C-alpha cells in the first residue's frame, strides 16, 4: 500500500489542518490569508492527481480506494469547483469576525466528497459521506447573526442526520449479508444473498446517497441551502457533494446483481427528481431558491446516466461530462450572485443587464448552459447524457427529460428577461475586486470548456475507455 | 458468540433503531432529535458488532469505533447548531424556526 497513492487526499488533509492552526493564532486582519493557503493546497492536490493519472483501473490500501479514471476525473472536478468557491469567498467573508476556519471547513468538505468518489468499500463510503456532511453543516450556518442561514443549516442537519443514519444501517445490513465491506467481495457474494435483506440494504444506501446528490426523496435541503447559506457556500454545496455522490452511486449500483429492478428504481427517482425540481422552480420569486430547485432537477438528469450504467459503455463518461458542465455553469451563476452581494429576490434583478452588463451576461450565459443551449458546454453534457440513455434502452426517460428541459427554459429565461427588459430600480452594490475576478475566472472556465469541448471529450474518452 | 445469540443482538438493534427513528420523526425539540439520532447510530454500531462476531471478522469492531466517532462528530456539530438556534430564535422547536418555504 504505497502512501503516494493517497497523496492528493493527504495534501488536502494537511492543508486543512494547517489552515485551522493558522487561523487559531492569527489576528482578524490576516485571516484572509487562509484563502491563499487553501488555493495553494488545492493546486498541489490537483497537481498530484494529474501526475499519477491511472492508466489502468486498480485499487489501493487493501482495496479500499479506487484508482481509476472516473475517480480521478471526479476528484479533479471537485478540486476545481472548490478552488472557484474558495476564490469567491474572501470578499464575502471579510466582515465576519472569524473566517480563517471557514477555508479549513471547505477543504474538509471537499475531502469528504473526494473520498465518496474514490470509495471502493462501503465503510469508506460512510466515512466520506459523514465527513462531507459534518463539514458542510457549519459552512451553511457560518453567518451566526443571519436567521435564514441558521434555519437552512438546521434543515440541512435534520435531513442529513436522518439519511446518514439510514446509510449506516444499509452498510450494516450489507456487511451482515456478505461478511465483508469491500466492493469486489460484496459483488461476488450478493448473487446468493437474501433478496429482501438486499433490497432493504440497497434502498437505505440509495437514500443516503440521494441526500448528498440532492435527489428525491432527500432533496428538500437544496433550495434552503441555496437561499440561506452564504452565497459562496451555496455554490460549493450545490455542486461538490453531488459530484462525489454521483460517482459513488454509480459504483454502488454497478455492484448489484443484474436485474430489472434497480435500473427501474433509479430511473423512477430520476424522473420524480427532475420533474419536482422543475415544477417547484417555475413558481419561485427568489433567484437563489430557483437555482437550488434547478440543482435538484439537474440531479435528476444525472441519475439518467446511473440508470443506464452497465447497459451502455458510454454511461460513465456521459455522467462525468454532464457533471462537469453542470458544475462550471452553476458555480459561474453563484459567482455572479456572490459578486452582487447575494441579492435573492427576483425584483432585485430588474434591469441589472443595463447597470452591470458583464456580470449579467455571465449569469445569463451560465443559465443558458444549465438549460443546454448549443454552443455552450451544457449542451454537450446533456447531449451525451441523452445519447447514453437512448443507447441503454430508456427512451421514455430521455423523452421525459427532454420535456423537462423545455419547461426549465421558461424559468431561466424569466430571470434573464427581468434583467434585460425591466428598468433598473436603484444602485447596485457589488462586493469587490476579488469577487469580480473570481466571477470572471468562473465564466472563463465555462467559456473555455465550451470552446474546447471537442478536444476535452476526445481526451476524456481516451482516458475513460 | 457465547451467551448472547446473534438474533437477540439484532432484535435489540432494530428496536433501538426504530425508537430513534420514531423519536426523530415525532419530536420537534432539537435536543430530543439529537438524542434520537445518537440512538439510531448506536443501533447501527451494535448491529456492526453482532455481524462482525457472527462472521468472525474484526472489521465489525473497527467499524463500531468508526461509527461512534462519526456519531460524536455529527452530534457535536448538531449541539453547536442547537446553541445558535436557541440564541437566535429563543426556541428549540424545529417547526417554529422554519420560515423558508416553497
XYZ file of C-alpha atoms in Angstrom:
567
model
C 0.000 0.000 0.000
C 2.071 2.917 -1.258
C 1.353 6.122 0.626
C 1.829 8.109 -2.577
C -1.445 6.745 -3.966
C -3.260 8.911 -1.470
C -1.045 11.984 -1.952
C -3.903 14.244 -3.192
C -6.084 13.398 -0.189
C -3.213 13.628 2.308
C -2.200 17.055 0.988
C -5.781 18.271 1.295
C -5.979 16.990 4.867
C -2.653 18.573 5.844
C -3.703 21.832 4.191
C -6.972 21.858 6.114
C -5.233 21.181 9.425
C -2.640 23.890 8.674
C -5.415 26.377 7.974
C -7.205 25.547 11.223
C -3.954 26.020 13.191
C -3.042 29.154 11.223
C -6.353 30.835 11.897
C -6.293 29.897 15.571
C -3.180 32.066 16.086
C -3.743 34.817 13.521
C -5.379 38.208 14.148
C -8.543 39.079 12.302
C -6.899 41.299 9.691
C -4.701 38.500 8.394
C -7.267 35.687 8.426
C -7.957 36.216 4.737
C -4.552 34.695 4.008
C -6.125 31.327 4.771
C -7.820 31.633 1.368
C -4.388 31.754 -0.243
C -3.297 28.698 1.734
C -6.434 26.871 0.641
C -5.819 27.714 -3.022
C -2.193 26.533 -2.807
C -3.363 23.274 -1.190
C -5.983 22.726 -3.882
C -3.415 23.408 -6.610
C -0.890 20.966 -5.121
C -3.544 18.305 -4.684
C -4.747 18.731 -8.274
C -1.137 18.564 -9.447
C -0.668 15.199 -7.754
C -3.870 13.865 -9.309
C -2.611 14.882 -12.744
C 0.827 13.369 -12.058
C -0.469 9.964 -11.031
C -3.268 9.701 -13.579
C -4.151 6.000 -13.598
C -3.799 4.204 -16.905
C -5.445 1.001 -15.727
C -8.131 0.798 -13.034
C -6.770 -0.511 -9.749
C -7.352 -0.207 -6.017
C -5.032 0.688 -3.183
C -4.889 0.344 0.622
C -6.269 -3.200 0.747
C -8.875 -2.485 -1.917
C -10.424 0.426 -0.067
C -9.639 3.213 -2.553
C -10.344 3.000 -6.251
C -7.686 4.438 -8.533
C -9.370 4.771 -11.893
C -10.238 7.405 -14.462
C -13.754 8.210 -13.141
C -12.359 8.709 -9.622
C -9.516 10.929 -10.841
C -11.797 12.973 -13.107
C -14.323 13.450 -10.318
C -11.581 14.429 -7.846
C -10.164 16.954 -10.306
C -13.649 18.414 -10.835
C -14.180 18.594 -7.066
C -10.873 20.436 -6.620
C -11.610 22.887 -9.452
C -15.089 23.576 -8.041
C -13.536 24.022 -4.616
C -10.959 26.464 -5.978
C -13.675 28.563 -7.652
C -15.779 28.605 -4.475
C -12.766 29.491 -2.301
C -11.768 32.361 -4.574
C -15.349 33.689 -4.379
C -15.119 33.797 -0.591
C -12.512 36.347 0.681
C -14.576 39.418 -0.208
C -17.758 37.829 1.085
C -16.243 36.684 4.376
C -14.215 39.837 5.121
C -16.746 41.250 7.553
C -17.030 38.010 9.532
C -15.273 38.057 12.911
C -13.543 34.717 12.349
C -13.292 33.483 8.824
C -9.982 31.589 8.738
C -11.566 28.296 9.777
C -14.100 28.704 7.004
C -11.477 27.654 4.450
C -10.461 24.681 6.567
C -14.079 23.512 6.631
C -14.273 23.972 2.842
C -11.249 21.703 2.404
C -12.686 19.058 4.758
C -15.931 19.128 2.811
C -14.005 18.671 -0.450
C -12.020 15.818 1.103
C -15.253 14.051 2.059
C -16.540 14.372 -1.499
C -13.246 13.030 -2.874
C -13.495 10.043 -0.536
C -17.010 9.353 -1.788
C -15.838 9.451 -5.402
C -12.967 7.045 -4.748
C -14.584 4.712 -2.204
C -14.360 1.078 -3.170
C -15.509 -0.089 0.249
C -18.854 0.618 1.848
C -17.356 1.733 5.176
C -15.114 4.165 3.320
C -18.269 5.487 1.699
C -19.877 6.086 5.105
C -16.791 7.939 6.345
C -16.702 10.076 3.196
C -20.397 10.942 3.363
C -20.231 11.809 7.055
C -17.055 13.876 6.700
C -18.600 15.796 3.836
C -21.836 16.296 5.821
C -20.287 17.232 9.155
C -18.031 19.817 7.471
C -20.914 21.236 5.431
C -23.415 21.958 8.232
C -21.204 24.610 9.904
C -20.419 26.128 6.499
C -24.131 26.736 5.931
C -24.536 28.177 9.429
C -21.422 30.360 9.137
C -23.280 33.672 9.432
C -24.272 33.426 13.074
C -26.323 36.607 13.042
C -28.321 35.793 9.915
C -31.548 33.887 10.624
C -32.054 32.238 7.193
C -28.514 30.869 7.380
C -29.250 29.229 10.757
C -32.569 27.882 9.552
C -31.051 26.404 6.393
C -28.326 24.753 8.461
C -30.894 23.249 10.829
C -32.941 21.761 7.989
C -29.793 20.545 6.257
C -28.677 18.917 9.505
C -32.022 17.236 10.206
C -32.328 15.711 6.745
C -28.640 14.824 6.729
C -28.680 13.164 10.143
C -31.695 11.038 9.222
C -30.348 9.913 5.846
C -26.834 9.315 7.181
C -28.265 7.009 9.848
C -30.083 5.104 7.098
C -26.887 4.933 5.053
C -25.065 3.428 8.045
C -27.917 0.954 8.527
C -27.722 -0.029 4.855
C -23.996 -0.633 5.131
C -24.502 -2.712 8.296
C -27.073 -4.873 6.500
C -24.723 -5.326 3.550
C -21.908 -6.275 5.919
C -24.226 -8.730 7.672
C -25.173 -10.308 4.342
C -21.679 -10.508 2.927
C -19.269 -10.519 5.864
C -17.026 -8.016 4.099
C -17.240 -4.332 3.219
C -15.014 -4.304 0.122
C -16.858 -3.878 -3.162
C -15.258 -6.820 -5.048
C -16.159 -9.271 -2.254
C -19.620 -7.726 -1.977
C -20.218 -8.114 -5.702
C -19.198 -11.766 -5.603
C -21.400 -12.609 -2.618
C -24.518 -10.628 -3.491
C -25.818 -13.070 -6.102
C -26.729 -15.588 -3.408
C -27.794 -13.024 -0.824
C -31.262 -12.947 0.668
C -33.397 -10.880 -1.673
C -35.453 -8.963 0.881
C -32.488 -8.002 3.070
C -30.526 -6.941 -0.007
C -33.416 -4.765 -1.181
C -33.684 -3.038 2.188
C -29.920 -2.502 2.362
C -29.764 -1.108 -1.174
C -32.741 1.139 -0.510
C -31.023 2.552 2.586
C -27.733 3.205 0.762
C -29.523 4.831 -2.182
C -31.453 7.042 0.259
C -28.206 8.089 1.940
C -26.583 8.974 -1.375
C -29.745 10.699 -2.626
C -29.243 13.169 0.227
C -25.751 14.080 -0.948
C -26.959 14.130 -4.545
C -29.932 16.338 -3.720
C -32.287 13.802 -5.289
C -35.818 12.772 -4.301
C -36.753 11.875 -1.517
C -33.917 13.682 0.350
C -33.782 16.795 -1.839
C -35.511 19.279 0.477
C -32.281 20.841 1.812
C -31.063 22.008 -1.587
C -33.340 25.065 -2.070
C -32.977 26.086 1.584
C -29.192 25.916 1.437
C -29.112 27.766 -1.897
C -31.235 30.539 -0.401
C -29.999 30.784 3.170
C -26.326 29.787 3.161
C -23.557 32.296 2.415
C -23.539 32.611 -1.404
C -20.093 31.003 -1.976
C -21.149 28.081 0.256
C -24.371 27.748 -1.707
C -22.276 27.442 -4.865
C -19.980 24.907 -3.213
C -22.694 22.710 -1.695
C -24.970 22.582 -4.719
C -22.029 21.238 -6.737
C -19.352 19.368 -4.785
C -21.314 16.723 -2.784
C -23.223 15.966 -5.972
C -20.005 15.189 -7.872
C -18.837 12.761 -5.202
C -22.220 11.144 -4.612
C -22.973 10.607 -8.307
C -19.757 8.630 -8.806
C -20.295 6.774 -5.512
C -23.847 5.848 -6.502
C -22.652 4.715 -9.929
C -20.071 2.458 -8.280
C -22.634 1.087 -5.829
C -25.379 0.384 -8.396
C -22.774 -1.368 -10.502
C -22.319 -3.948 -7.697
C -25.910 -5.097 -7.615
C -26.910 -8.367 -9.239
C -28.231 -7.809 -12.761
C -31.978 -7.407 -12.511
C -34.676 -5.205 -13.949
C -35.483 -3.793 -10.539
C -32.662 -1.381 -9.699
C -32.328 0.438 -13.036
C -36.110 0.920 -12.914
C -35.950 2.301 -9.361
C -33.117 4.695 -10.262
C -34.917 5.884 -13.382
C -38.079 6.447 -11.351
C -36.143 8.534 -8.804
C -34.601 10.395 -11.745
C -37.995 11.252 -13.252
C -39.513 12.356 -9.940
C -36.432 14.419 -9.062
C -36.218 16.321 -12.328
C -39.961 16.931 -12.595
C -40.318 18.021 -8.981
C -37.299 20.322 -9.232
C -38.577 21.974 -12.396
C -42.169 22.379 -11.227
C -41.027 23.929 -7.958
C -38.579 26.232 -9.761
C -41.355 27.507 -12.043
C -43.099 29.447 -9.285
C -40.050 30.791 -7.450
C -39.701 34.526 -6.924
C -36.280 34.142 -5.360
C -33.357 33.646 -7.716
C -31.163 31.692 -5.292
C -34.031 29.390 -4.342
C -34.756 28.980 -8.053
C -31.143 27.915 -8.623
C -31.497 25.478 -5.712
C -34.536 23.831 -7.265
C -32.810 23.811 -10.644
C -29.922 21.958 -8.952
C -32.436 19.368 -7.780
C -33.686 18.876 -11.321
C -30.096 18.635 -12.604
C -29.544 15.752 -10.152
C -32.481 14.069 -11.847
C -30.745 14.355 -15.212
C -27.505 12.968 -13.760
C -29.408 9.943 -12.434
C -30.358 9.052 -16.025
C -26.754 8.033 -16.672
C -26.713 5.934 -13.491
C -29.920 4.161 -14.576
C -28.337 3.008 -17.852
C -24.980 2.144 -16.284
C -23.862 -1.303 -17.407
C -26.170 -1.211 -20.429
C -24.000 1.120 -22.439
C -20.250 1.718 -22.098
C -20.703 5.478 -22.555
C -22.791 5.975 -19.409
C -19.908 6.776 -17.030
C -18.343 9.239 -19.459
C -21.720 10.893 -20.103
C -22.276 11.204 -16.357
C -18.907 12.879 -15.786
C -19.234 15.167 -18.811
C -22.692 16.264 -17.666
C -21.494 16.833 -14.096
C -18.518 18.868 -15.319
C -20.754 21.088 -17.431
C -23.227 21.482 -14.582
C -20.522 22.287 -12.030
C -18.948 25.033 -14.159
C -22.276 26.662 -15.043
C -23.711 26.526 -11.533
C -20.533 27.922 -9.980
C -20.451 30.759 -12.514
C -24.066 31.611 -11.642
C -23.327 31.649 -7.908
C -20.138 33.654 -8.529
C -22.278 36.392 -10.102
C -24.720 36.274 -7.180
C -21.800 36.483 -4.741
C -20.429 39.477 -6.602
C -23.851 41.118 -6.326
C -23.734 40.636 -2.546
C -26.061 37.635 -2.641
C -29.202 39.501 -3.675
C -32.014 36.990 -3.803
C -35.481 38.231 -4.750
C -36.347 38.389 -8.413
C -37.400 42.033 -8.090
C -33.846 42.960 -7.133
C -32.679 41.719 -10.535
C -34.673 44.306 -12.516
C -32.630 45.915 -15.239
C -29.301 44.655 -13.945
C -28.176 43.968 -17.513
C -28.036 47.726 -18.127
C -26.198 48.636 -14.940
C -23.902 45.607 -14.739
C -23.618 44.316 -18.304
C -20.652 41.965 -17.820
C -21.906 40.208 -14.682
C -25.439 39.969 -16.088
C -24.060 38.397 -19.260
C -22.164 35.818 -17.214
C -25.331 34.943 -15.277
C -27.416 34.629 -18.450
C -24.753 32.543 -20.215
C -24.431 30.186 -17.251
C -28.208 29.761 -17.076
C -28.320 29.015 -20.808
C -25.598 26.440 -20.262
C -27.680 24.878 -17.476
C -30.575 24.507 -19.937
C -28.252 23.132 -22.603
C -28.267 25.711 -25.386
C -25.976 24.542 -28.240
C -22.690 26.435 -28.335
C -22.265 26.091 -24.574
C -20.761 23.153 -22.720
C -24.087 22.329 -21.049
C -25.433 21.265 -24.424
C -22.692 18.706 -24.915
C -23.159 17.322 -21.417
C -26.885 16.872 -21.956
C -26.402 15.564 -25.485
C -24.070 12.792 -24.268
C -26.478 12.025 -21.445
C -29.469 11.690 -23.787
C -27.431 9.620 -26.225
C -26.345 7.211 -23.475
C -29.922 6.975 -22.164
C -31.257 6.122 -25.626
C -28.494 3.576 -26.183
C -29.291 1.996 -22.825
C -32.887 1.417 -23.926
C -34.554 4.002 -21.688
C -36.146 6.025 -24.492
C -39.105 7.070 -22.316
C -36.693 8.523 -19.760
C -34.973 10.599 -22.436
C -38.360 11.901 -23.629
C -39.376 12.928 -20.101
C -36.004 14.645 -19.636
C -36.412 16.495 -22.952
C -39.850 17.784 -21.886
C -38.360 18.829 -18.548
C -35.572 20.701 -20.323
C -38.152 22.639 -22.332
C -40.033 23.525 -19.146
C -36.828 24.633 -17.447
C -36.159 27.075 -20.293
C -39.101 29.145 -19.024
C -37.822 29.882 -15.537
C -34.236 30.547 -16.578
C -35.397 32.904 -19.337
C -37.756 34.675 -16.934
C -34.763 35.752 -14.853
C -32.891 36.795 -17.992
C -35.909 38.760 -19.267
C -36.286 40.657 -15.991
C -32.607 41.560 -16.058
C -32.682 42.751 -19.678
C -36.106 44.316 -20.257
C -37.040 45.948 -16.949
C -35.665 49.283 -15.878
C -33.175 49.315 -13.016
C -34.632 50.068 -9.597
C -31.722 51.539 -7.662
C -27.969 51.499 -7.329
C -26.236 48.101 -7.459
C -23.869 47.295 -4.614
C -21.110 44.885 -5.544
C -18.536 43.168 -3.378
C -15.048 43.939 -4.618
C -12.203 43.261 -6.959
C -11.520 39.703 -5.800
C -15.115 38.564 -6.245
C -15.118 40.269 -9.675
C -12.002 38.310 -10.663
C -13.443 35.054 -9.263
C -16.584 35.622 -11.316
C -14.530 36.256 -14.451
C -12.473 33.133 -13.740
C -15.611 31.008 -13.371
C -17.001 32.477 -16.587
C -13.639 31.895 -18.292
C -13.681 28.233 -17.267
C -17.225 27.879 -18.605
C -16.334 29.509 -21.926
C -13.041 27.615 -22.249
C -14.880 24.348 -21.657
C -17.470 25.360 -24.264
C -14.848 26.257 -26.874
C -12.557 23.317 -26.204
C -15.309 20.801 -25.617
C -14.477 18.658 -28.665
C -10.885 18.262 -27.583
C -11.885 17.630 -23.977
C -14.373 14.961 -24.991
C -11.801 13.165 -27.125
C -9.322 13.315 -24.273
C -11.714 12.054 -21.621
C -12.946 9.321 -23.956
C -9.383 8.080 -24.259
C -8.884 8.339 -20.515
C -12.059 6.525 -19.528
C -12.040 3.731 -22.107
C -20.815 -15.742 20.292
C -21.008 -17.216 23.767
C -24.013 -16.356 25.856
C -25.846 -13.864 23.662
C -27.319 -15.297 20.449
C -26.996 -13.260 17.264
C -30.761 -12.897 16.923
C -31.085 -11.195 20.284
C -28.457 -8.593 19.410
C -30.100 -7.917 16.054
C -33.579 -7.622 17.556
C -32.259 -5.185 20.164
C -30.516 -3.191 17.428
C -33.666 -2.990 15.318
C -35.769 -1.956 18.337
C -33.243 0.790 19.133
C -33.154 1.968 15.520
C -36.955 2.098 15.327
C -37.116 4.000 18.627
C -34.578 6.511 17.346
C -36.361 6.874 14.024
C -39.718 7.401 15.728
C -38.144 9.997 18.006
C -36.532 11.808 15.090
C -39.823 11.879 13.201
C -42.158 12.794 16.044
C -40.236 15.021 18.446
C -39.956 18.673 17.490
C -37.482 19.612 20.201
C -33.948 19.791 18.839
C -32.433 18.202 21.978
C -34.621 15.104 21.644
C -33.899 14.973 17.936
C -30.164 14.819 18.690
C -30.720 12.089 21.292
C -32.783 10.051 18.824
C -30.069 10.450 16.230
C -27.483 9.164 18.672
C -29.681 6.131 19.466
C -30.070 5.313 15.757
C -26.335 5.414 15.125
C -25.636 3.339 18.222
C -28.143 0.752 16.991
C -26.169 0.564 13.751
C -22.980 0.191 15.792
C -24.466 -2.673 17.802
C -25.512 -4.411 14.598
C -21.945 -3.978 13.310
C -20.555 -5.748 16.380
C -23.139 -8.530 16.131
C -22.438 -9.007 12.424
C -18.681 -8.917 12.911
C -18.885 -11.554 15.632
C -21.159 -13.760 13.552
C -18.759 -13.679 10.598
C -15.691 -13.894 12.818
C -14.377 -10.660 11.312
C -12.513 -7.945 13.244
C -14.000 -5.364 10.851
C -17.213 -5.277 12.865
C -15.421 -3.870 15.904
C -13.315 -1.478 13.827
C -16.423 -0.132 12.194
C -18.155 0.218 15.540
C -15.345 2.527 16.673
C -15.668 4.494 13.435
C -19.436 4.799 13.777
C -19.094 6.043 17.366
C -16.537 8.644 16.279
C -18.665 9.783 13.365
C -21.744 9.983 15.567
C -19.812 12.086 18.077
C -18.659 14.456 15.311
C -22.172 14.803 13.968
C -23.687 15.285 17.424
C -21.144 17.978 18.316
C -21.994 19.927 15.178
C -25.669 19.424 15.990
C -25.180 20.756 19.523
C -23.360 23.817 18.213
C -26.269 24.448 15.841
C -28.711 23.977 18.705
C -26.976 26.656 20.777
C -27.027 29.055 17.825
C -30.723 28.352 17.225
C -31.546 28.917 20.852
C -29.723 32.255 20.911
C -31.198 33.401 17.621
C -34.822 32.235 17.848
C -35.224 31.716 21.626
C -36.790 28.311 20.966
C -35.683 24.754 20.289
C -38.814 23.817 18.355
C -37.711 22.884 14.846
C -41.086 23.793 13.315
C -41.212 27.248 14.867
C -37.877 28.091 13.251
C -38.979 27.125 9.752
C -39.799 30.203 7.678
C -38.433 29.454 4.198
C -40.967 27.501 2.199
C -41.924 26.560 -1.341
